[in-house]
């Protein structure tokens, strides 16, 4: 006899939908914490997850070298002190498999797994304004109903392979970094091509080069990368960090990136002498880590002349590492200020180009024309390959939401509302789409912070909001259109006051053909953002309309 839960979960009969207080979309770090928080406030919920396991990003991105670029002592949940005290991270930066092991541990430890429905992709979410109910349907035929829908769909969860002509004619195997086979890939003896040199490419290239017969790296835009300086986690650092954990977690809320422990800079770059700057950048380069480097001076992300000093420092490092001066110059980014695209962290990335079995192909000057049965054809050559790896990125921040048919009654879809770019109030809700929350949605600091701190802050805010609604006997909440308009304007104004818009980045949506060029994350800093969210709640949910 199936128990109640099994019967509920197997519900695919529209006349007998799974009936809940809240539906969560996604079983990654956001979805799992949503389940935990909803349970805490006494709401029933289930999460639908497309993967065959929990973990989101860390479930899918299993490419060689996949590793978090936020330090492992920071990149973890803060909601349970025993958890953070007991968990042991082996290295300074967590590997994909280690982080996935941690997420599975959390799912078991807090008994969250029973509320996750795996192998199930949400295809539509339709709100009925008369009953204030979301009906969610999935590709496996589930139908679920709930007054609230929480989108924990991730910011980098929609992998994109460019629409290259001939891709289906390729005789070898090809892979995308974000859809990596669980059994791994053995590149031994193979001629491999990696297309893309963002964070994923930069991490995998040294490892693939060490295994492959020959590696061709197809680079369109050179990216800045700093040494991660990874290594075993120093037990003393671990012990100190653990003794300070609660205080550090609280302090993280008062920082721009949601990470404590980096003293804020006090000086502008151009106030320092060239010798002082060089010494500072050198120390940061030796220390490893991107936030620390960007924290060298107050103005690296707002003043181009200041940024030029840091950018040139890293370009000179590249020139000093890479022996072939032509290759070094190609690898030295010149088209965007450092930090305005996601700053990569690496282990032996630039050194890899000194290997005899690695060739850098500049596909900016000679773009890829097609994939042929034999390999990759650019404007001026054809490269014969056994395997192609696409490290070509994601339809970031809005991709996963735009793929779901989200609508209110027969109204326009969310994708239609966002045709000119995402519109949200605080990155938490969308006007005209009541009772739907977005965890780390566009217009919130999200990808510009330590993601887990952002997830917890969002879901704590949402949990408090739902508890308040229940206490007041309210059934419906949505942002006022004018609050949304003003917030979107603010998000744009803040971005325009920085150097970020100077880069053609996925933050701007420009990596996806046809996507509107709009800066999507909020870069006003996590601390100010959290204060704003708290003030909105304290001020009777200012900018939102609650109703019965
Ligand atoms: P990405 O940063 O978007 O990089 C994609 C790369 O593919 C770029 O070099 C891009 O060149 C290239 N590309 C795309 N289409 C191309 C085409 N048609 N022809 C040639 N090249 C093409 O993607 P990602 O490396 O997967 O990283 C995405 C984000 O995920 C990161 O920024 C980071 O936030 C996160 N991530 C984090 C980690 C970590 O924590 N360590 C690791 C991996 C990813 P252009 O620049 O010219 O477009």
mmCIF file of N, CA and C and ligand atoms in Angstrom, residues 58 61 63 67-70 156 162 164 176-177 195-201 203 218-221 223 341-342 345 363-364 368 391-394 447 504 506-507 511, ligand 1:
data_model
loop_
_atom_site.group_PDB
_atom_site.id
_atom_site.type_symbol
_atom_site.label_atom_id
_atom_site.label_comp_id
_atom_site.label_asym_id
_atom_site.label_seq_id
_atom_site.Cartn_x
_atom_site.Cartn_y
_atom_site.Cartn_z
ATOM 1 N N UNK A 58 25.287 22.330 -9.062
ATOM 2 C CA UNK A 58 26.347 21.392 -8.663
ATOM 3 C C UNK A 58 25.988 19.963 -9.031
ATOM 4 N N UNK A 61 26.874 20.597 -13.428
ATOM 5 C CA UNK A 61 28.192 21.050 -13.950
ATOM 6 C C UNK A 61 29.317 20.163 -13.420
ATOM 7 N N UNK A 63 32.007 19.066 -15.181
ATOM 8 C CA UNK A 63 33.166 19.069 -16.095
ATOM 9 C C UNK A 63 34.470 19.004 -15.283
ATOM 10 N N UNK A 67 34.654 23.758 -9.881
ATOM 11 C CA UNK A 67 34.979 24.123 -8.502
ATOM 12 C C UNK A 67 34.380 25.496 -8.230
ATOM 13 N N UNK A 68 33.995 25.746 -7.001
ATOM 14 C CA UNK A 68 33.424 27.061 -6.677
ATOM 15 C C UNK A 68 34.545 28.089 -6.554
ATOM 16 N N UNK A 69 34.261 29.325 -6.977
ATOM 17 C CA UNK A 69 35.296 30.344 -6.835
ATOM 18 C C UNK A 69 35.067 31.221 -5.596
ATOM 19 N N UNK A 70 34.124 30.786 -4.756
ATOM 20 C CA UNK A 70 34.000 31.391 -3.418
ATOM 21 C C UNK A 70 34.556 30.354 -2.444
ATOM 22 N N UNK A 156 22.041 30.342 -13.513
ATOM 23 C CA UNK A 156 22.898 29.806 -14.582
ATOM 24 C C UNK A 156 22.517 28.352 -14.774
ATOM 25 N N UNK A 162 25.846 27.433 -28.883
ATOM 26 C CA UNK A 162 25.536 28.347 -29.977
ATOM 27 C C UNK A 162 24.956 27.578 -31.169
ATOM 28 N N UNK A 164 25.473 26.698 -34.047
ATOM 29 C CA UNK A 164 26.451 26.535 -35.125
ATOM 30 C C UNK A 164 25.867 25.658 -36.229
ATOM 31 N N UNK A 176 28.451 19.808 -23.373
ATOM 32 C CA UNK A 176 28.361 21.169 -22.827
ATOM 33 C C UNK A 176 28.757 21.105 -21.353
ATOM 34 N N UNK A 177 29.485 22.112 -20.903
ATOM 35 C CA UNK A 177 29.976 22.118 -19.506
ATOM 36 C C UNK A 177 28.850 21.925 -18.493
ATOM 37 N N UNK A 195 35.481 25.238 -26.829
ATOM 38 C CA UNK A 195 34.994 26.535 -27.315
ATOM 39 C C UNK A 195 34.496 27.310 -26.103
ATOM 40 N N UNK A 196 35.117 28.455 -25.833
ATOM 41 C CA UNK A 196 34.695 29.272 -24.702
ATOM 42 C C UNK A 196 35.762 29.366 -23.636
ATOM 43 N N UNK A 197 35.984 30.584 -23.172
ATOM 44 C CA UNK A 197 37.023 30.836 -22.165
ATOM 45 C C UNK A 197 36.471 31.693 -21.021
ATOM 46 N N UNK A 198 35.236 31.362 -20.574
ATOM 47 C CA UNK A 198 34.710 31.962 -19.348
ATOM 48 C C UNK A 198 35.164 31.111 -18.165
ATOM 49 N N UNK A 199 34.467 31.275 -17.026
ATOM 50 C CA UNK A 199 34.885 30.553 -15.806
ATOM 51 C C UNK A 199 34.959 29.045 -16.039
ATOM 52 N N UNK A 200 33.993 28.487 -16.781
ATOM 53 C CA UNK A 200 33.984 27.034 -16.993
ATOM 54 C C UNK A 200 35.179 26.622 -17.847
ATOM 55 N N UNK A 201 35.389 27.320 -18.975
ATOM 56 C CA UNK A 201 36.514 26.997 -19.859
ATOM 57 C C UNK A 201 37.838 27.113 -19.119
ATOM 58 N N UNK A 203 38.503 26.807 -16.054
ATOM 59 C CA UNK A 203 38.734 25.729 -15.074
ATOM 60 C C UNK A 203 39.060 24.397 -15.750
ATOM 61 N N UNK A 218 39.330 27.515 -28.541
ATOM 62 C CA UNK A 218 38.756 28.509 -29.448
ATOM 63 C C UNK A 218 38.285 29.689 -28.601
ATOM 64 N N UNK A 219 39.031 30.787 -28.675
ATOM 65 C CA UNK A 219 38.757 31.943 -27.822
ATOM 66 C C UNK A 219 38.192 33.100 -28.649
ATOM 67 N N UNK A 220 36.999 33.565 -28.253
ATOM 68 C CA UNK A 220 36.462 34.759 -28.912
ATOM 69 C C UNK A 220 36.831 36.003 -28.113
ATOM 70 N N UNK A 221 36.669 35.917 -26.782
ATOM 71 C CA UNK A 221 37.022 37.060 -25.934
ATOM 72 C C UNK A 221 37.944 36.581 -24.826
ATOM 73 N N UNK A 223 39.536 36.543 -21.272
ATOM 74 C CA UNK A 223 38.952 36.876 -19.969
ATOM 75 C C UNK A 223 40.051 37.075 -18.952
ATOM 76 N N UNK A 341 33.305 41.650 -16.394
ATOM 77 C CA UNK A 341 32.785 40.313 -16.677
ATOM 78 C C UNK A 341 33.158 39.511 -15.457
ATOM 79 N N UNK A 342 32.487 38.397 -15.236
ATOM 80 C CA UNK A 342 32.817 37.603 -14.061
ATOM 81 C C UNK A 342 34.312 37.296 -14.067
ATOM 82 N N UNK A 345 38.749 32.543 -11.652
ATOM 83 C CA UNK A 345 39.836 32.059 -10.783
ATOM 84 C C UNK A 345 40.337 30.759 -11.386
ATOM 85 N N UNK A 363 39.146 33.123 -32.408
ATOM 86 C CA UNK A 363 37.940 33.126 -33.244
ATOM 87 C C UNK A 363 37.217 34.480 -33.203
ATOM 88 N N UNK A 364 37.918 35.488 -32.688
ATOM 89 C CA UNK A 364 37.428 36.865 -32.845
ATOM 90 C C UNK A 364 37.817 37.334 -34.248
ATOM 91 N N UNK A 368 34.171 31.165 -35.936
ATOM 92 C CA UNK A 368 33.749 29.815 -36.290
ATOM 93 C C UNK A 368 32.613 29.942 -37.306
ATOM 94 N N UNK A 391 32.022 25.254 -23.783
ATOM 95 C CA UNK A 391 32.000 25.955 -22.484
ATOM 96 C C UNK A 391 31.422 27.330 -22.800
ATOM 97 N N UNK A 392 30.261 27.299 -23.455
ATOM 98 C CA UNK A 392 29.710 28.502 -24.084
ATOM 99 C C UNK A 392 28.645 29.195 -23.240
ATOM 100 N N UNK A 393 28.464 28.745 -22.006
ATOM 101 C CA UNK A 393 27.657 29.523 -21.084
ATOM 102 C C UNK A 393 26.175 29.200 -21.066
ATOM 103 N N UNK A 394 25.416 30.156 -20.559
ATOM 104 C CA UNK A 394 24.017 29.924 -20.180
ATOM 105 C C UNK A 394 23.139 31.110 -20.610
ATOM 106 N N UNK A 447 23.859 36.973 -8.439
ATOM 107 C CA UNK A 447 25.170 36.507 -8.920
ATOM 108 C C UNK A 447 26.325 37.434 -8.531
ATOM 109 N N UNK A 504 30.595 43.291 -22.691
ATOM 110 C CA UNK A 504 29.555 42.465 -23.318
ATOM 111 C C UNK A 504 29.462 41.162 -22.535
ATOM 112 N N UNK A 506 27.284 38.209 -19.876
ATOM 113 C CA UNK A 506 25.971 37.605 -19.673
ATOM 114 C C UNK A 506 25.163 38.378 -18.650
ATOM 115 N N UNK A 507 25.829 39.232 -17.830
ATOM 116 C CA UNK A 507 25.061 40.115 -16.934
ATOM 117 C C UNK A 507 24.132 41.011 -17.767
ATOM 118 N N UNK A 511 25.099 37.552 -24.504
ATOM 119 C CA UNK A 511 25.603 36.268 -25.030
ATOM 120 C C UNK A 511 24.508 35.461 -25.714
HETATM 121 P P1 LIG B 1 30.461 32.326 -19.944
HETATM 122 O O1 LIG B 1 31.141 33.067 -18.904
HETATM 123 O O2 LIG B 1 29.229 32.908 -20.541
HETATM 124 O O3 LIG B 1 31.520 32.016 -21.065
HETATM 125 C C1 LIG B 1 31.130 31.500 -22.297
HETATM 126 C C2 LIG B 1 32.312 31.508 -23.220
HETATM 127 O O4 LIG B 1 31.915 30.946 -24.477
HETATM 128 C C3 LIG B 1 32.832 32.898 -23.526
HETATM 129 O O5 LIG B 1 34.214 32.856 -23.639
HETATM 130 C C4 LIG B 1 32.174 33.210 -24.851
HETATM 131 O O6 LIG B 1 32.832 34.184 -25.609
HETATM 132 C C5 LIG B 1 32.258 31.860 -25.518
HETATM 133 N N1 LIG B 1 31.320 31.732 -26.610
HETATM 134 C C6 LIG B 1 29.965 31.743 -26.551
HETATM 135 N N2 LIG B 1 29.451 31.632 -27.792
HETATM 136 C C7 LIG B 1 30.494 31.542 -28.647
HETATM 137 C C8 LIG B 1 30.608 31.417 -30.054
HETATM 138 N N3 LIG B 1 29.527 31.380 -30.837
HETATM 139 N N4 LIG B 1 31.834 31.372 -30.598
HETATM 140 C C9 LIG B 1 32.930 31.417 -29.805
HETATM 141 N N5 LIG B 1 32.892 31.537 -28.469
HETATM 142 C C10 LIG B 1 31.683 31.600 -27.896
HETATM 143 O O7 LIG B 1 30.035 30.851 -19.442
HETATM 144 P P2 LIG B 1 30.712 29.961 -18.303
HETATM 145 O O8 LIG B 1 32.175 29.927 -18.461
HETATM 146 O O9 LIG B 1 29.968 28.683 -18.270
HETATM 147 O O10 LIG B 1 30.412 30.768 -16.971
HETATM 148 C C11 LIG B 1 29.134 31.300 -16.705
HETATM 149 C C12 LIG B 1 29.085 31.748 -15.281
HETATM 150 O O11 LIG B 1 28.895 30.608 -14.441
HETATM 151 C C13 LIG B 1 30.347 32.382 -14.755
HETATM 152 O O12 LIG B 1 30.493 33.698 -15.157
HETATM 153 C C14 LIG B 1 30.187 32.200 -13.267
HETATM 154 O O13 LIG B 1 29.326 33.136 -12.717
HETATM 155 C C15 LIG B 1 29.545 30.833 -13.206
HETATM 156 N N6 LIG B 1 30.600 29.834 -13.039
HETATM 157 C C16 LIG B 1 31.263 29.849 -11.862
HETATM 158 C C17 LIG B 1 32.293 28.982 -11.667
HETATM 159 C C18 LIG B 1 33.022 29.015 -10.380
HETATM 160 O O14 LIG B 1 32.467 29.283 -9.346
HETATM 161 N N7 LIG B 1 34.280 28.777 -10.387
HETATM 162 C C19 LIG B 1 32.661 28.081 -12.647
HETATM 163 C C20 LIG B 1 31.954 28.080 -13.836
HETATM 164 C C21 LIG B 1 30.926 28.973 -14.031
HETATM 165 P P3 LIG B 1 32.408 35.729 -25.476
HETATM 166 O O15 LIG B 1 32.935 36.177 -24.153
HETATM 167 O O16 LIG B 1 33.034 36.376 -26.637
HETATM 168 O O17 LIG B 1 30.907 35.771 -25.521
#
